[in-house]
Amino acid sequence: MRLRLVPDDTKIDFFRLKFFTFGASVLAMIASVVLFLSVGLNYGIDFKGGTTIRTDSEVAVDIGAYRDALSPLGLGDISITEVTDPTRPDLHVAQIRIQAQDGDQAITNDTITEVKAALNAADSTMTFPSVESVGPKVSGELVWTAVEAVVLSVLAVLFYIWLRFEWQFSVGAVIALVHDVTLTIGVFSLLQIKFDLAIIAALLTIVGYSLNDTVVVFDRVRENLRKFKTTPLKEVLNLSINETLSRTVMTSLTTLIALFALFVLGGDVIRGFVFAMIWGIIVGTYSSVFIASTILLRLDVTRDTSKPTKTSGNQFANIDA
């Protein structure tokens, strides 16, 4: 017995409200850009600069105890991560990152002394083998590197879809990706969730997930264009989206279940990353259905009607991917 979240032979008209859905997306993108320019992002230590302190201990790392010990110092954004030192497997190693204070490149020596004293109160066996600072210049370079990574990934998508399909498909896919990334940045700007390198990783993951969803729909569109050479493009697009809707809903829902579990139980360290993934999957699924397909309908696709119609695909063509 197969579990089907979407009934067979659905005939939903996804373009009946295309002016509303597309217009709402355009307004949301404009609002996201305005929020980014006016409010800005709540950059984490990776982008603002700060000080990294490595700790070694003979007992297991207790991130909660470390955070409780440092909270009274009022140092702002603090990131605590347990790491592994392959050269000393007997030690328990943690990396503590503290944001720059009042625009300084790093925290002062007096503050570092207070941090060490507070941590030693929580763990008397703790030692501090290294203290390093990340200045504003390095942080600025990280910002531009992150932007370049996202832009280059979108350009790579444009080239890939262009080679696999036609240029109309690539334009639709890229606009959908820009839509997803822009709305994600807008939400982070609105909610002022900490934005660090982990969120950049989430953005790149969102690009890949949304692209996969869009390619599945576009692949079915290409098959149906070969089957129905004289059918209006709007009907072909609706048919293709409906045929892949079960797969789209099942994939998104199962992924969201896992992500919601991580969001609730994973703790503060990964919560921002998981939130970005949850939001990205929601808008990515939406854009694959309502944005990429609407752009494709607007640009139209040239079909060769001079050749006889052949059955498209293979013996597995009607199986949901």
JSON list of N, CA and C in Angstrom, two decimals, residues 10 22 42 50 74 116 139 165 175 178 199 227-228 291 305 311:
[
{"chain": "A", "resi": 10, "resn": "THR", "atom": "N", "xyz": [-4.37, 14.74, -10.36]},
{"chain": "A", "resi": 10, "resn": "THR", "atom": "CA", "xyz": [-4.78, 16.08, -9.96]},
{"chain": "A", "resi": 10, "resn": "THR", "atom": "C", "xyz": [-4.79, 17.00, -11.17]},
{"chain": "A", "resi": 22, "resn": "PHE", "atom": "N", "xyz": [2.78, 35.85, -8.63]},
{"chain": "A", "resi": 22, "resn": "PHE", "atom": "CA", "xyz": [4.02, 36.45, -9.12]},
{"chain": "A", "resi": 22, "resn": "PHE", "atom": "C", "xyz": [4.18, 37.88, -8.59]},
{"chain": "A", "resi": 42, "resn": "ASN", "atom": "N", "xyz": [22.16, 40.96, 10.95]},
{"chain": "A", "resi": 42, "resn": "ASN", "atom": "CA", "xyz": [22.81, 40.83, 12.26]},
{"chain": "A", "resi": 42, "resn": "ASN", "atom": "C", "xyz": [24.01, 39.90, 12.09]},
{"chain": "A", "resi": 50, "resn": "GLY", "atom": "N", "xyz": [36.51, 39.54, 15.87]},
{"chain": "A", "resi": 50, "resn": "GLY", "atom": "CA", "xyz": [36.47, 39.21, 17.29]},
{"chain": "A", "resi": 50, "resn": "GLY", "atom": "C", "xyz": [37.68, 38.40, 17.68]},
{"chain": "A", "resi": 74, "resn": "GLY", "atom": "N", "xyz": [28.93, 39.95, 30.04]},
{"chain": "A", "resi": 74, "resn": "GLY", "atom": "CA", "xyz": [28.29, 40.85, 29.07]},
{"chain": "A", "resi": 74, "resn": "GLY", "atom": "C", "xyz": [29.13, 41.12, 27.84]},
{"chain": "A", "resi": 116, "resn": "LYS", "atom": "N", "xyz": [39.21, 33.92, 31.09]},
{"chain": "A", "resi": 116, "resn": "LYS", "atom": "CA", "xyz": [39.93, 32.73, 31.56]},
{"chain": "A", "resi": 116, "resn": "LYS", "atom": "C", "xyz": [39.56, 32.39, 32.99]},
{"chain": "A", "resi": 139, "resn": "SER", "atom": "N", "xyz": [37.27, 40.09, 8.18]},
{"chain": "A", "resi": 139, "resn": "SER", "atom": "CA", "xyz": [35.82, 39.91, 8.17]},
{"chain": "A", "resi": 139, "resn": "SER", "atom": "C", "xyz": [35.21, 40.44, 6.89]},
{"chain": "A", "resi": 165, "resn": "PHE", "atom": "N", "xyz": [18.69, 22.11, -21.09]},
{"chain": "A", "resi": 165, "resn": "PHE", "atom": "CA", "xyz": [17.38, 22.41, -21.67]},
{"chain": "A", "resi": 165, "resn": "PHE", "atom": "C", "xyz": [17.55, 23.48, -22.76]},
{"chain": "A", "resi": 175, "resn": "ILE", "atom": "N", "xyz": [15.93, 32.93, -12.03]},
{"chain": "A", "resi": 175, "resn": "ILE", "atom": "CA", "xyz": [15.06, 33.90, -11.37]},
{"chain": "A", "resi": 175, "resn": "ILE", "atom": "C", "xyz": [14.44, 33.27, -10.12]},
{"chain": "A", "resi": 178, "resn": "VAL", "atom": "N", "xyz": [17.21, 33.34, -7.46]},
{"chain": "A", "resi": 178, "resn": "VAL", "atom": "CA", "xyz": [17.38, 34.70, -6.94]},
{"chain": "A", "resi": 178, "resn": "VAL", "atom": "C", "xyz": [16.23, 35.03, -5.99]},
{"chain": "A", "resi": 199, "resn": "ILE", "atom": "N", "xyz": [25.19, 30.26, 7.75]},
{"chain": "A", "resi": 199, "resn": "ILE", "atom": "CA", "xyz": [24.02, 30.67, 6.96]},
{"chain": "A", "resi": 199, "resn": "ILE", "atom": "C", "xyz": [24.38, 30.72, 5.48]},
{"chain": "A", "resi": 227, "resn": "LYS", "atom": "N", "xyz": [5.65, 15.05, -26.28]},
{"chain": "A", "resi": 227, "resn": "LYS", "atom": "CA", "xyz": [4.43, 14.26, -26.45]},
{"chain": "A", "resi": 227, "resn": "LYS", "atom": "C", "xyz": [3.32, 15.06, -27.10]},
{"chain": "A", "resi": 228, "resn": "PHE", "atom": "N", "xyz": [3.13, 16.28, -26.60]},
{"chain": "A", "resi": 228, "resn": "PHE", "atom": "CA", "xyz": [1.99, 17.10, -27.02]},
{"chain": "A", "resi": 228, "resn": "PHE", "atom": "C", "xyz": [2.51, 18.33, -27.75]},
{"chain": "A", "resi": 291, "resn": "ILE", "atom": "N", "xyz": [7.06, 30.36, -9.70]},
{"chain": "A", "resi": 291, "resn": "ILE", "atom": "CA", "xyz": [7.93, 31.39, -10.27]},
{"chain": "A", "resi": 291, "resn": "ILE", "atom": "C", "xyz": [8.61, 30.89, -11.54]},
{"chain": "A", "resi": 305, "resn": "THR", "atom": "N", "xyz": [7.38, 21.14, -34.65]},
{"chain": "A", "resi": 305, "resn": "THR", "atom": "CA", "xyz": [6.18, 20.36, -34.98]},
{"chain": "A", "resi": 305, "resn": "THR", "atom": "C", "xyz": [6.29, 19.64, -36.33]},
{"chain": "A", "resi": 311, "resn": "THR", "atom": "N", "xyz": [6.60, 8.62, -28.52]},
{"chain": "A", "resi": 311, "resn": "THR", "atom": "CA", "xyz": [6.40, 8.46, -27.08]},
{"chain": "A", "resi": 311, "resn": "THR", "atom": "C", "xyz": [7.64, 8.91, -26.35]}
]
